[in-house]
Structures are given as structure tokens and as C-alpha cells.
Amino acid sequence: RKEVEQDPGPFNVPEGATVAFNCTYSNSASQSFFWYRQDCRKEPKLLMSVYSSGNEDGRFTAQLNRASQYISLLIRDSKLSDSATYLCVVNRPVLKLSFGAGTTVTVRA
Amino acid sequence: GAGVSQSPSNKVTEKGKDVELRCDPISGHTALYWYRQSLGQGLEFLIYFQGNSAPDKSGLPSDRFSAERTGGSVSTLTIQRTQQEDSAVYLCASRQQGYEQYFGPGTRLTVT
């Protein structure tokens, strides 16, 4: 079983729509969770950390469900510029990260 | 300030040749990671350097792969006797505190 699993998508949504997707992780001892964004042929960049109580950053909302070991990302009012691959990232010992293969989102005009 | 830089940006090599990939981390970052990313795959951890500690080599796929970090800064990833399955994007990242890693633009390696 992979350490981090994501629905690869693609999620094709119109501008202004809401899109949400999850990832699951296998290590119940994981403590730190992140969403990274990767544009086509570019390097990954941190989008946001995911906190236990859930957190928002503008149009982006991240949720963590420890009991079911999944993390979600919701994007409201989608923009064309949100088109990217979103990587679910979970810490692993020691001070390393496990990356999911990514969920591709395409926002169309 | 300057981010993580990698060179070359693209490398095409013949099967069986050795290649060297370079990473310049963000100044002051004590931790440096190498990953590779194949098409449609997640990032695969290769090796991790932290300060002067012995590197964590647990992700290196074979003894053809090695890496060093000189003076706690620049790192070189070497692949000997390259194979076609080594074709991928090799990403370097550096970190100072916490878990956030900052990535370089990567080296796209193609083995023909």
C-alpha cells in the first residue's frame, strides 16, 4: 500500500465552481500534513499546511480526519490560475515527507 | 532572496554513461533532499542530508546512485552506468526549520 494515495483526477470544473478532493495516508503516527501545488513542468510549492482543526487560506480550505486518515482540500470560486496538480504530503520519520502522486485540477473558462 | 537552483536543467545521455546533477540550496538551509519524479508518479525520496550528520540514503534505488554534499552547501547526485529507467525529473529541496521544503526547478534526465 502506498503511504499517500490520491485520486489522480482530472477534475474539470468551470470558473467559479467549487471543487474538493481527498487523499488518504497509511501511517497513523503521522503528525504533519500539507498540500503542495505543482504547475506543469514546474517544481512543487507549498500551498498550505493542514491543521487538526481545519484551516482556511482565502478560497482554499483544508481538513484533516485522523480517525479515517484522510485529508481534504476544497477550492471555492475556482480561477483559471488554480489549474494545477495538487500534491498531498505527509511527514514520515525522520524529518522526511511522503508525497502523493497528485490530483489534477483543470479550471475552464 | 535566491531560491534553490539546479543544473543542468535538461540532460540527455546515452545508456551506460555516468551523469552528475548539481543542487545549490538556499543559503543557510541545513537540510537538503533529493527526489525523483517520473511521469504521473509522486515524488520518490532518494537521499537526505542534515548538517554534518551522516546522510539518510534509504531511498537510493541502487548502488549506481550516490550523492555528496560538500561544505554543507552544494550537493551533487551521481548516477553511474545510467539505464533507461533512470529517466525522470530529479528534484532537489532544502529546508531550514519545520517541515516545509523549498524545491529547485529540477533536472530533466533522459537516458537514450
mmCIF file with all atom_site columns, C-alpha atoms in Angstrom:
data_model
loop_
_atom_site.group_PDB
_atom_site.id
_atom_site.type_symbol
_atom_site.label_atom_id
_atom_site.label_alt_id
_atom_site.label_comp_id
_atom_site.label_asym_id
_atom_site.label_entity_id
_atom_site.label_seq_id
_atom_site.pdbx_PDB_ins_code
_atom_site.Cartn_x
_atom_site.Cartn_y
_atom_site.Cartn_z
_atom_site.occupancy
_atom_site.B_iso_or_equiv
_atom_site.pdbx_formal_charge
_atom_site.auth_seq_id
_atom_site.auth_comp_id
_atom_site.auth_asym_id
_atom_site.auth_atom_id
_atom_site.pdbx_PDB_model_num
ATOM 1   C CA . ARG A 1 1   ? 0.000   0.000  0.000   1.00 0.00 ? 1   ARG A CA 1
ATOM 2   C CA . LYS A 1 2   ? 1.310   3.464  -0.869  1.00 0.00 ? 2   LYS A CA 1
ATOM 3   C CA . GLU A 1 3   ? 1.980   5.814  2.025   1.00 0.00 ? 3   GLU A CA 1
ATOM 4   C CA . VAL A 1 4   ? -0.161  8.526  0.450   1.00 0.00 ? 4   VAL A CA 1
ATOM 5   C CA . GLU A 1 5   ? -2.907  7.848  -2.092  1.00 0.00 ? 5   GLU A CA 1
ATOM 6   C CA . GLN A 1 6   ? -4.792  10.393 -4.166  1.00 0.00 ? 6   GLN A CA 1
ATOM 7   C CA . ASP A 1 7   ? -7.447  10.307 -6.857  1.00 0.00 ? 7   ASP A CA 1
ATOM 8   C CA . PRO A 1 8   ? -5.459  11.408 -9.903  1.00 0.00 ? 8   PRO A CA 1
ATOM 9   C CA . GLY A 1 9   ? -8.474  13.123 -11.466 1.00 0.00 ? 9   GLY A CA 1
ATOM 10  C CA . PRO A 1 10  ? -8.578  15.110 -13.597 1.00 0.00 ? 10  PRO A CA 1
ATOM 11  C CA . PHE A 1 11  ? -11.238 17.308 -12.096 1.00 0.00 ? 11  PHE A CA 1
ATOM 12  C CA . ASN A 1 12  ? -12.509 19.586 -14.843 1.00 0.00 ? 12  ASN A CA 1
ATOM 13  C CA . VAL A 1 13  ? -14.555 22.453 -13.448 1.00 0.00 ? 13  VAL A CA 1
ATOM 14  C CA . PRO A 1 14  ? -15.873 25.773 -14.760 1.00 0.00 ? 14  PRO A CA 1
ATOM 15  C CA . GLU A 1 15  ? -14.640 29.061 -13.380 1.00 0.00 ? 15  GLU A CA 1
ATOM 16  C CA . GLY A 1 16  ? -16.428 29.956 -10.185 1.00 0.00 ? 16  GLY A CA 1
ATOM 17  C CA . ALA A 1 17  ? -17.207 26.365 -9.245  1.00 0.00 ? 17  ALA A CA 1
ATOM 18  C CA . THR A 1 18  ? -16.214 24.604 -6.047  1.00 0.00 ? 18  THR A CA 1
ATOM 19  C CA . VAL A 1 19  ? -14.000 21.544 -6.286  1.00 0.00 ? 19  VAL A CA 1
ATOM 20  C CA . ALA A 1 20  ? -12.969 19.219 -3.497  1.00 0.00 ? 20  ALA A CA 1
ATOM 21  C CA . PHE A 1 21  ? -10.807 16.129 -3.296  1.00 0.00 ? 21  PHE A CA 1
ATOM 22  C CA . ASN A 1 22  ? -9.223  13.900 -0.683  1.00 0.00 ? 22  ASN A CA 1
ATOM 23  C CA . CYS A 1 23  ? -6.163  11.883 -0.033  1.00 0.00 ? 23  CYS A CA 1
ATOM 24  C CA . THR A 1 24  ? -5.585  9.014  2.373   1.00 0.00 ? 24  THR A CA 1
ATOM 25  C CA . TYR A 1 25  ? -2.424  8.176  4.289   1.00 0.00 ? 25  TYR A CA 1
ATOM 26  C CA . SER A 1 26  ? -1.327  4.882  5.773   1.00 0.00 ? 26  SER A CA 1
ATOM 27  C CA . ASN A 1 27  ? 0.834   5.858  8.744   1.00 0.00 ? 27  ASN A CA 1
ATOM 28  C CA . SER A 1 28  ? -1.373  6.563  11.741  1.00 0.00 ? 28  SER A CA 1
ATOM 29  C CA . ALA A 1 29  ? 1.621   8.106  13.540  1.00 0.00 ? 29  ALA A CA 1
ATOM 30  C CA . SER A 1 30  ? 1.918   10.938 11.007  1.00 0.00 ? 30  SER A CA 1
ATOM 31  C CA . GLN A 1 31  ? 1.674   14.364 12.630  1.00 0.00 ? 31  GLN A CA 1
ATOM 32  C CA . SER A 1 32  ? 2.219   16.930 9.904   1.00 0.00 ? 32  SER A CA 1
ATOM 33  C CA . PHE A 1 33  ? 0.199   17.339 6.745   1.00 0.00 ? 33  PHE A CA 1
ATOM 34  C CA . PHE A 1 34  ? 0.443   19.662 3.776   1.00 0.00 ? 34  PHE A CA 1
ATOM 35  C CA . TRP A 1 35  ? -0.913  20.447 0.368   1.00 0.00 ? 35  TRP A CA 1
ATOM 36  C CA . TYR A 1 36  ? 1.635   21.377 -2.277  1.00 0.00 ? 36  TYR A CA 1
ATOM 37  C CA . ARG A 1 37  ? 0.804   22.728 -5.706  1.00 0.00 ? 37  ARG A CA 1
ATOM 38  C CA . GLN A 1 38  ? 2.726   21.744 -8.814  1.00 0.00 ? 38  GLN A CA 1
ATOM 39  C CA . ASP A 1 39  ? 2.239   23.502 -12.118 1.00 0.00 ? 39  ASP A CA 1
ATOM 40  C CA . CYS A 1 40  ? 3.014   21.680 -15.345 1.00 0.00 ? 40  CYS A CA 1
ATOM 41  C CA . ARG A 1 41  ? 6.768   21.063 -15.679 1.00 0.00 ? 41  ARG A CA 1
ATOM 42  C CA . LYS A 1 42  ? 7.467   23.147 -12.578 1.00 0.00 ? 42  LYS A CA 1
ATOM 43  C CA . GLU A 1 43  ? 8.618   22.336 -9.075  1.00 0.00 ? 43  GLU A CA 1
ATOM 44  C CA . PRO A 1 44  ? 6.195   21.728 -6.184  1.00 0.00 ? 44  PRO A CA 1
ATOM 45  C CA . LYS A 1 45  ? 5.432   24.687 -3.939  1.00 0.00 ? 45  LYS A CA 1
ATOM 46  C CA . LEU A 1 46  ? 3.781   24.691 -0.549  1.00 0.00 ? 46  LEU A CA 1
ATOM 47  C CA . LEU A 1 47  ? 0.124   25.714 -0.772  1.00 0.00 ? 47  LEU A CA 1
ATOM 48  C CA . MET A 1 48  ? -0.847  25.288 2.845   1.00 0.00 ? 48  MET A CA 1
ATOM 49  C CA . SER A 1 49  ? -0.291  23.272 5.967   1.00 0.00 ? 49  SER A CA 1
ATOM 50  C CA . VAL A 1 50  ? -3.197  21.256 7.324   1.00 0.00 ? 50  VAL A CA 1
ATOM 51  C CA . TYR A 1 51  ? -4.085  21.630 10.978  1.00 0.00 ? 51  TYR A CA 1
ATOM 52  C CA . SER A 1 52  ? -6.142  19.323 13.140  1.00 0.00 ? 52  SER A CA 1
ATOM 53  C CA . SER A 1 53  ? -8.997  21.776 13.475  1.00 0.00 ? 53  SER A CA 1
ATOM 54  C CA . GLY A 1 54  ? -9.099  22.517 9.764   1.00 0.00 ? 54  GLY A CA 1
ATOM 55  C CA . ASN A 1 55  ? -7.926  25.749 8.268   1.00 0.00 ? 55  ASN A CA 1
ATOM 56  C CA . GLU A 1 56  ? -8.674  28.226 5.522   1.00 0.00 ? 56  GLU A CA 1
ATOM 57  C CA . ASP A 1 57  ? -6.431  30.317 3.357   1.00 0.00 ? 57  ASP A CA 1
ATOM 58  C CA . GLY A 1 58  ? -8.534  32.550 1.185   1.00 0.00 ? 58  GLY A CA 1
ATOM 59  C CA . ARG A 1 59  ? -10.509 30.337 -1.196  1.00 0.00 ? 59  ARG A CA 1
ATOM 60  C CA . PHE A 1 60  ? -8.762  27.177 -0.009  1.00 0.00 ? 60  PHE A CA 1
ATOM 61  C CA . THR A 1 61  ? -9.955  25.049 2.911   1.00 0.00 ? 61  THR A CA 1
ATOM 62  C CA . ALA A 1 62  ? -8.084  22.042 4.235   1.00 0.00 ? 62  ALA A CA 1
ATOM 63  C CA . GLN A 1 63  ? -9.489  19.437 6.599   1.00 0.00 ? 63  GLN A CA 1
ATOM 64  C CA . LEU A 1 64  ? -7.864  16.579 8.469   1.00 0.00 ? 64  LEU A CA 1
ATOM 65  C CA . ASN A 1 65  ? -9.677  13.450 9.636   1.00 0.00 ? 65  ASN A CA 1
ATOM 66  C CA . ARG A 1 66  ? -7.290  11.473 11.812  1.00 0.00 ? 66  ARG A CA 1
ATOM 67  C CA . ALA A 1 67  ? -9.739  8.692  12.601  1.00 0.00 ? 67  ALA A CA 1
ATOM 68  C CA . SER A 1 68  ? -10.184 7.857  8.935   1.00 0.00 ? 68  SER A CA 1
ATOM 69  C CA . GLN A 1 69  ? -6.689  9.005  7.973   1.00 0.00 ? 69  GLN A CA 1
ATOM 70  C CA . TYR A 1 70  ? -7.660  11.340 5.200   1.00 0.00 ? 70  TYR A CA 1
ATOM 71  C CA . ILE A 1 71  ? -7.020  14.942 4.273   1.00 0.00 ? 71  ILE A CA 1
ATOM 72  C CA . SER A 1 72  ? -9.187  17.064 2.053   1.00 0.00 ? 72  SER A CA 1
ATOM 73  C CA . LEU A 1 73  ? -8.759  20.230 0.045   1.00 0.00 ? 73  LEU A CA 1
ATOM 74  C CA . LEU A 1 74  ? -11.628 22.394 -1.120  1.00 0.00 ? 74  LEU A CA 1
ATOM 75  C CA . ILE A 1 75  ? -11.257 25.244 -3.579  1.00 0.00 ? 75  ILE A CA 1
ATOM 76  C CA . ARG A 1 76  ? -14.082 27.789 -3.751  1.00 0.00 ? 76  ARG A CA 1
ATOM 77  C CA . ASP A 1 77  ? -14.781 30.189 -6.606  1.00 0.00 ? 77  ASP A CA 1
ATOM 78  C CA . SER A 1 78  ? -12.253 28.452 -8.843  1.00 0.00 ? 78  SER A CA 1
ATOM 79  C CA . LYS A 1 79  ? -9.990  30.606 -11.017 1.00 0.00 ? 79  LYS A CA 1
ATOM 80  C CA . LEU A 1 80  ? -8.250  29.666 -14.224 1.00 0.00 ? 80  LEU A CA 1
ATOM 81  C CA . SER A 1 81  ? -4.993  30.093 -12.331 1.00 0.00 ? 81  SER A CA 1
ATOM 82  C CA . ASP A 1 82  ? -5.984  27.283 -9.952  1.00 0.00 ? 82  ASP A CA 1
ATOM 83  C CA . SER A 1 83  ? -5.343  24.762 -12.738 1.00 0.00 ? 83  SER A CA 1
ATOM 84  C CA . ALA A 1 84  ? -2.506  22.626 -11.411 1.00 0.00 ? 84  ALA A CA 1
ATOM 85  C CA . THR A 1 85  ? -1.694  19.323 -9.771  1.00 0.00 ? 85  THR A CA 1
ATOM 86  C CA . TYR A 1 86  ? -2.247  19.273 -6.028  1.00 0.00 ? 86  TYR A CA 1
ATOM 87  C CA . LEU A 1 87  ? 0.065   17.040 -4.026  1.00 0.00 ? 87  LEU A CA 1
ATOM 88  C CA . CYS A 1 88  ? -0.965  15.635 -0.673  1.00 0.00 ? 88  CYS A CA 1
ATOM 89  C CA . VAL A 1 89  ? 2.059   15.450 1.627   1.00 0.00 ? 89  VAL A CA 1
ATOM 90  C CA . VAL A 1 90  ? 2.501   13.695 4.954   1.00 0.00 ? 90  VAL A CA 1
ATOM 91  C CA . ASN A 1 91  ? 5.501   13.603 7.229   1.00 0.00 ? 91  ASN A CA 1
ATOM 92  C CA . ARG A 1 92  ? 7.477   10.423 7.815   1.00 0.00 ? 92  ARG A CA 1
ATOM 93  C CA . PRO A 1 93  ? 10.373  9.753  10.164  1.00 0.00 ? 93  PRO A CA 1
ATOM 94  C CA . VAL A 1 94  ? 12.714  11.483 10.475  1.00 0.00 ? 94  VAL A CA 1
ATOM 95  C CA . LEU A 1 95  ? 12.057  14.898 9.025   1.00 0.00 ? 95  LEU A CA 1
ATOM 96  C CA . LYS A 1 96  ? 11.128  13.429 5.656   1.00 0.00 ? 96  LYS A CA 1
ATOM 97  C CA . LEU A 1 97  ? 7.963   13.815 3.610   1.00 0.00 ? 97  LEU A CA 1
ATOM 98  C CA . SER A 1 98  ? 5.844   11.364 1.610   1.00 0.00 ? 98  SER A CA 1
ATOM 99  C CA . PHE A 1 99  ? 4.203   12.790 -1.468  1.00 0.00 ? 99  PHE A CA 1
ATOM 100 C CA . GLY A 1 100 ? 1.082   11.569 -3.167  1.00 0.00 ? 100 GLY A CA 1
ATOM 101 C CA . ALA A 1 101 ? 1.083   11.301 -6.950  1.00 0.00 ? 101 ALA A CA 1
ATOM 102 C CA . GLY A 1 102 ? -1.212  14.318 -7.163  1.00 0.00 ? 102 GLY A CA 1
ATOM 103 C CA . THR A 1 103 ? -4.728  15.309 -8.170  1.00 0.00 ? 103 THR A CA 1
ATOM 104 C CA . THR A 1 104 ? -5.008  17.288 -11.381 1.00 0.00 ? 104 THR A CA 1
ATOM 105 C CA . VAL A 1 105 ? -7.476  20.163 -11.471 1.00 0.00 ? 105 VAL A CA 1
ATOM 106 C CA . THR A 1 106 ? -8.354  21.975 -14.670 1.00 0.00 ? 106 THR A CA 1
ATOM 107 C CA . VAL A 1 107 ? -10.480 25.100 -14.462 1.00 0.00 ? 107 VAL A CA 1
ATOM 108 C CA . ARG A 1 108 ? -12.095 26.101 -17.750 1.00 0.00 ? 108 ARG A CA 1
ATOM 109 C CA . ALA A 1 109 ? -13.429 29.490 -18.794 1.00 0.00 ? 109 ALA A CA 1
ATOM 110 C CA . GLY B 2 1   ? 16.464  36.021 -1.848  1.00 0.00 ? 1   GLY B CA 1
ATOM 111 C CA . ALA B 2 2   ? 17.774  33.353 -4.175  1.00 0.00 ? 2   ALA B CA 1
ATOM 112 C CA . GLY B 2 3   ? 15.922  30.070 -4.219  1.00 0.00 ? 3   GLY B CA 1
ATOM 113 C CA . VAL B 2 4   ? 17.186  26.556 -4.787  1.00 0.00 ? 4   VAL B CA 1
ATOM 114 C CA . SER B 2 5   ? 18.994  26.218 -8.086  1.00 0.00 ? 5   SER B CA 1
ATOM 115 C CA . GLN B 2 6   ? 19.781  23.085 -10.049 1.00 0.00 ? 6   GLN B CA 1
ATOM 116 C CA . SER B 2 7   ? 21.915  22.370 -13.062 1.00 0.00 ? 7   SER B CA 1
ATOM 117 C CA . PRO B 2 8   ? 21.699  21.337 -15.757 1.00 0.00 ? 8   PRO B CA 1
ATOM 118 C CA . SER B 2 9   ? 18.017  21.939 -16.401 1.00 0.00 ? 9   SER B CA 1
ATOM 119 C CA . ASN B 2 10  ? 17.996  19.203 -19.019 1.00 0.00 ? 10  ASN B CA 1
ATOM 120 C CA . LYS B 2 11  ? 20.377  16.322 -19.600 1.00 0.00 ? 11  LYS B CA 1
ATOM 121 C CA . VAL B 2 12  ? 20.273  13.753 -22.366 1.00 0.00 ? 12  VAL B CA 1
ATOM 122 C CA . THR B 2 13  ? 22.722  10.900 -22.018 1.00 0.00 ? 13  THR B CA 1
ATOM 123 C CA . GLU B 2 14  ? 23.357  7.532  -23.556 1.00 0.00 ? 14  GLU B CA 1
ATOM 124 C CA . LYS B 2 15  ? 22.667  4.349  -21.666 1.00 0.00 ? 15  LYS B CA 1
ATOM 125 C CA . GLY B 2 16  ? 25.725  3.282  -19.716 1.00 0.00 ? 16  GLY B CA 1
ATOM 126 C CA . LYS B 2 17  ? 27.172  6.780  -19.239 1.00 0.00 ? 17  LYS B CA 1
ATOM 127 C CA . ASP B 2 18  ? 27.609  8.476  -15.863 1.00 0.00 ? 18  ASP B CA 1
ATOM 128 C CA . VAL B 2 19  ? 25.840  11.751 -15.060 1.00 0.00 ? 19  VAL B CA 1
ATOM 129 C CA . GLU B 2 20  ? 26.238  14.362 -12.344 1.00 0.00 ? 20  GLU B CA 1
ATOM 130 C CA . LEU B 2 21  ? 23.415  16.606 -11.231 1.00 0.00 ? 21  LEU B CA 1
ATOM 131 C CA . ARG B 2 22  ? 24.047  19.671 -9.107  1.00 0.00 ? 22  ARG B CA 1
ATOM 132 C CA . CYS B 2 23  ? 21.973  21.416 -6.452  1.00 0.00 ? 23  CYS B CA 1
ATOM 133 C CA . ASP B 2 24  ? 22.609  24.758 -4.771  1.00 0.00 ? 24  ASP B CA 1
ATOM 134 C CA . PRO B 2 25  ? 20.319  25.055 -1.749  1.00 0.00 ? 25  PRO B CA 1
ATOM 135 C CA . ILE B 2 26  ? 19.029  28.250 -0.201  1.00 0.00 ? 26  ILE B CA 1
ATOM 136 C CA . SER B 2 27  ? 21.805  29.875 1.780   1.00 0.00 ? 27  SER B CA 1
ATOM 137 C CA . GLY B 2 28  ? 21.656  28.897 5.436   1.00 0.00 ? 28  GLY B CA 1
ATOM 138 C CA . HIS B 2 29  ? 19.406  25.890 4.921   1.00 0.00 ? 29  HIS B CA 1
ATOM 139 C CA . THR B 2 30  ? 20.939  22.966 6.754   1.00 0.00 ? 30  THR B CA 1
ATOM 140 C CA . ALA B 2 31  ? 18.814  20.193 5.268   1.00 0.00 ? 31  ALA B CA 1
ATOM 141 C CA . LEU B 2 32  ? 18.940  19.072 1.637   1.00 0.00 ? 32  LEU B CA 1
ATOM 142 C CA . TYR B 2 33  ? 16.864  16.406 -0.080  1.00 0.00 ? 33  TYR B CA 1
ATOM 143 C CA . TRP B 2 34  ? 16.980  14.689 -3.454  1.00 0.00 ? 34  TRP B CA 1
ATOM 144 C CA . TYR B 2 35  ? 13.854  13.254 -5.071  1.00 0.00 ? 35  TYR B CA 1
ATOM 145 C CA . ARG B 2 36  ? 12.975  11.921 -8.459  1.00 0.00 ? 36  ARG B CA 1
ATOM 146 C CA . GLN B 2 37  ? 9.634   12.223 -10.191 1.00 0.00 ? 37  GLN B CA 1
ATOM 147 C CA . SER B 2 38  ? 8.622   10.003 -13.057 1.00 0.00 ? 38  SER B CA 1
ATOM 148 C CA . LEU B 2 39  ? 5.715   10.901 -15.327 1.00 0.00 ? 39  LEU B CA 1
ATOM 149 C CA . GLY B 2 40  ? 2.438   10.576 -13.445 1.00 0.00 ? 40  GLY B CA 1
ATOM 150 C CA . GLN B 2 41  ? 4.171   9.450  -10.278 1.00 0.00 ? 41  GLN B CA 1
ATOM 151 C CA . GLY B 2 42  ? 4.653   11.050 -6.907  1.00 0.00 ? 42  GLY B CA 1
ATOM 152 C CA . LEU B 2 43  ? 7.983   12.278 -5.689  1.00 0.00 ? 43  LEU B CA 1
ATOM 153 C CA . GLU B 2 44  ? 10.267  9.410  -4.747  1.00 0.00 ? 44  GLU B CA 1
ATOM 154 C CA . PHE B 2 45  ? 12.651  10.202 -1.894  1.00 0.00 ? 45  PHE B CA 1
ATOM 155 C CA . LEU B 2 46  ? 16.282  9.416  -2.667  1.00 0.00 ? 46  LEU B CA 1
ATOM 156 C CA . ILE B 2 47  ? 18.609  10.872 -0.033  1.00 0.00 ? 47  ILE B CA 1
ATOM 157 C CA . TYR B 2 48  ? 18.629  13.433 2.788   1.00 0.00 ? 48  TYR B CA 1
ATOM 158 C CA . PHE B 2 49  ? 21.491  15.480 4.226   1.00 0.00 ? 49  PHE B CA 1
ATOM 159 C CA . GLN B 2 50  ? 21.173  17.241 7.581   1.00 0.00 ? 50  GLN B CA 1
ATOM 160 C CA . GLY B 2 51  ? 24.082  19.391 8.680   1.00 0.00 ? 51  GLY B CA 1
ATOM 161 C CA . ASN B 2 52  ? 27.165  17.327 9.393   1.00 0.00 ? 52  ASN B CA 1
ATOM 162 C CA . SER B 2 53  ? 25.247  14.146 10.176  1.00 0.00 ? 53  SER B CA 1
ATOM 163 C CA . ALA B 2 54  ? 25.594  11.013 8.083   1.00 0.00 ? 54  ALA B CA 1
ATOM 164 C CA . PRO B 2 55  ? 23.149  11.222 5.164   1.00 0.00 ? 55  PRO B CA 1
ATOM 165 C CA . ASP B 2 56  ? 19.959  9.175  5.089   1.00 0.00 ? 56  ASP B CA 1
ATOM 166 C CA . LYS B 2 57  ? 20.471  7.084  1.959   1.00 0.00 ? 57  LYS B CA 1
ATOM 167 C CA . SER B 2 58  ? 17.469  4.857  2.489   1.00 0.00 ? 58  SER B CA 1
ATOM 168 C CA . GLY B 2 59  ? 15.759  5.925  -0.735  1.00 0.00 ? 59  GLY B CA 1
ATOM 169 C CA . LEU B 2 60  ? 18.585  5.324  -3.188  1.00 0.00 ? 60  LEU B CA 1
ATOM 170 C CA . PRO B 2 61  ? 17.286  2.688  -5.635  1.00 0.00 ? 61  PRO B CA 1
ATOM 171 C CA . SER B 2 62  ? 20.613  1.004  -6.360  1.00 0.00 ? 62  SER B CA 1
ATOM 172 C CA . ASP B 2 63  ? 24.339  1.298  -5.755  1.00 0.00 ? 63  ASP B CA 1
ATOM 173 C CA . ARG B 2 64  ? 24.617  3.142  -9.075  1.00 0.00 ? 64  ARG B CA 1
ATOM 174 C CA . PHE B 2 65  ? 23.224  6.179  -7.265  1.00 0.00 ? 65  PHE B CA 1
ATOM 175 C CA . SER B 2 66  ? 25.307  8.266  -4.870  1.00 0.00 ? 66  SER B CA 1
ATOM 176 C CA . ALA B 2 67  ? 25.317  11.803 -3.578  1.00 0.00 ? 67  ALA B CA 1
ATOM 177 C CA . GLU B 2 68  ? 27.579  14.061 -1.650  1.00 0.00 ? 68  GLU B CA 1
ATOM 178 C CA . ARG B 2 69  ? 27.269  17.446 -0.070  1.00 0.00 ? 69  ARG B CA 1
ATOM 179 C CA . THR B 2 70  ? 30.423  19.465 0.205   1.00 0.00 ? 70  THR B CA 1
ATOM 180 C CA . GLY B 2 71  ? 30.902  22.100 2.875   1.00 0.00 ? 71  GLY B CA 1
ATOM 181 C CA . GLY B 2 72  ? 27.319  21.749 3.998   1.00 0.00 ? 72  GLY B CA 1
ATOM 182 C CA . SER B 2 73  ? 26.073  23.553 0.915   1.00 0.00 ? 73  SER B CA 1
ATOM 183 C CA . VAL B 2 74  ? 26.222  22.372 -2.703  1.00 0.00 ? 74  VAL B CA 1
ATOM 184 C CA . SER B 2 75  ? 25.211  18.790 -3.407  1.00 0.00 ? 75  SER B CA 1
ATOM 185 C CA . THR B 2 76  ? 25.931  16.520 -6.356  1.00 0.00 ? 76  THR B CA 1
ATOM 186 C CA . LEU B 2 77  ? 23.865  13.477 -7.252  1.00 0.00 ? 77  LEU B CA 1
ATOM 187 C CA . THR B 2 78  ? 25.774  10.973 -9.372  1.00 0.00 ? 78  THR B CA 1
ATOM 188 C CA . ILE B 2 79  ? 24.209  8.189  -11.390 1.00 0.00 ? 79  ILE B CA 1
ATOM 189 C CA . GLN B 2 80  ? 26.660  5.663  -12.777 1.00 0.00 ? 80  GLN B CA 1
ATOM 190 C CA . ARG B 2 81  ? 26.019  3.445  -15.789 1.00 0.00 ? 81  ARG B CA 1
ATOM 191 C CA . THR B 2 82  ? 22.682  5.075  -16.483 1.00 0.00 ? 82  THR B CA 1
ATOM 192 C CA . GLN B 2 83  ? 19.716  2.939  -17.524 1.00 0.00 ? 83  GLN B CA 1
ATOM 193 C CA . GLN B 2 84  ? 16.589  3.963  -19.392 1.00 0.00 ? 84  GLN B CA 1
ATOM 194 C CA . GLU B 2 85  ? 14.514  3.561  -16.231 1.00 0.00 ? 85  GLU B CA 1
ATOM 195 C CA . ASP B 2 86  ? 16.600  6.344  -14.660 1.00 0.00 ? 86  ASP B CA 1
ATOM 196 C CA . SER B 2 87  ? 14.859  8.831  -16.963 1.00 0.00 ? 87  SER B CA 1
ATOM 197 C CA . ALA B 2 88  ? 12.919  11.207 -14.722 1.00 0.00 ? 88  ALA B CA 1
ATOM 198 C CA . VAL B 2 89  ? 12.949  14.685 -13.262 1.00 0.00 ? 89  VAL B CA 1
ATOM 199 C CA . TYR B 2 90  ? 15.402  14.924 -10.366 1.00 0.00 ? 90  TYR B CA 1
ATOM 200 C CA . LEU B 2 91  ? 14.330  17.498 -7.803  1.00 0.00 ? 91  LEU B CA 1
ATOM 201 C CA . CYS B 2 92  ? 16.363  18.969 -5.007  1.00 0.00 ? 92  CYS B CA 1
ATOM 202 C CA . ALA B 2 93  ? 14.836  20.667 -1.968  1.00 0.00 ? 93  ALA B CA 1
ATOM 203 C CA . SER B 2 94  ? 16.236  22.449 1.040   1.00 0.00 ? 94  SER B CA 1
ATOM 204 C CA . ARG B 2 95  ? 14.777  23.143 4.450   1.00 0.00 ? 95  ARG B CA 1
ATOM 205 C CA . GLN B 2 96  ? 15.703  25.276 7.413   1.00 0.00 ? 96  GLN B CA 1
ATOM 206 C CA . GLN B 2 97  ? 13.146  24.682 10.146  1.00 0.00 ? 97  GLN B CA 1
ATOM 207 C CA . GLY B 2 98  ? 9.968   22.699 10.438  1.00 0.00 ? 98  GLY B CA 1
ATOM 208 C CA . TYR B 2 99  ? 8.856   20.512 7.579   1.00 0.00 ? 99  TYR B CA 1
ATOM 209 C CA . GLU B 2 100 ? 8.436   22.987 4.720   1.00 0.00 ? 100 GLU B CA 1
ATOM 210 C CA . GLN B 2 101 ? 10.764  22.166 1.864   1.00 0.00 ? 101 GLN B CA 1
ATOM 211 C CA . TYR B 2 102 ? 11.692  24.555 -0.928  1.00 0.00 ? 102 TYR B CA 1
ATOM 212 C CA . PHE B 2 103 ? 12.244  22.943 -4.280  1.00 0.00 ? 103 PHE B CA 1
ATOM 213 C CA . GLY B 2 104 ? 14.539  23.744 -7.137  1.00 0.00 ? 104 GLY B CA 1
ATOM 214 C CA . PRO B 2 105 ? 13.315  23.662 -10.744 1.00 0.00 ? 105 PRO B CA 1
ATOM 215 C CA . GLY B 2 106 ? 14.650  20.158 -11.283 1.00 0.00 ? 106 GLY B CA 1
ATOM 216 C CA . THR B 2 107 ? 16.873  18.435 -13.819 1.00 0.00 ? 107 THR B CA 1
ATOM 217 C CA . ARG B 2 108 ? 15.066  16.512 -16.542 1.00 0.00 ? 108 ARG B CA 1
ATOM 218 C CA . LEU B 2 109 ? 17.191  13.451 -17.301 1.00 0.00 ? 109 LEU B CA 1
ATOM 219 C CA . THR B 2 110 ? 16.621  11.447 -20.449 1.00 0.00 ? 110 THR B CA 1
ATOM 220 C CA . VAL B 2 111 ? 18.576  8.259  -20.994 1.00 0.00 ? 111 VAL B CA 1
ATOM 221 C CA . THR B 2 112 ? 18.545  7.092  -24.603 1.00 0.00 ? 112 THR B CA 1
#
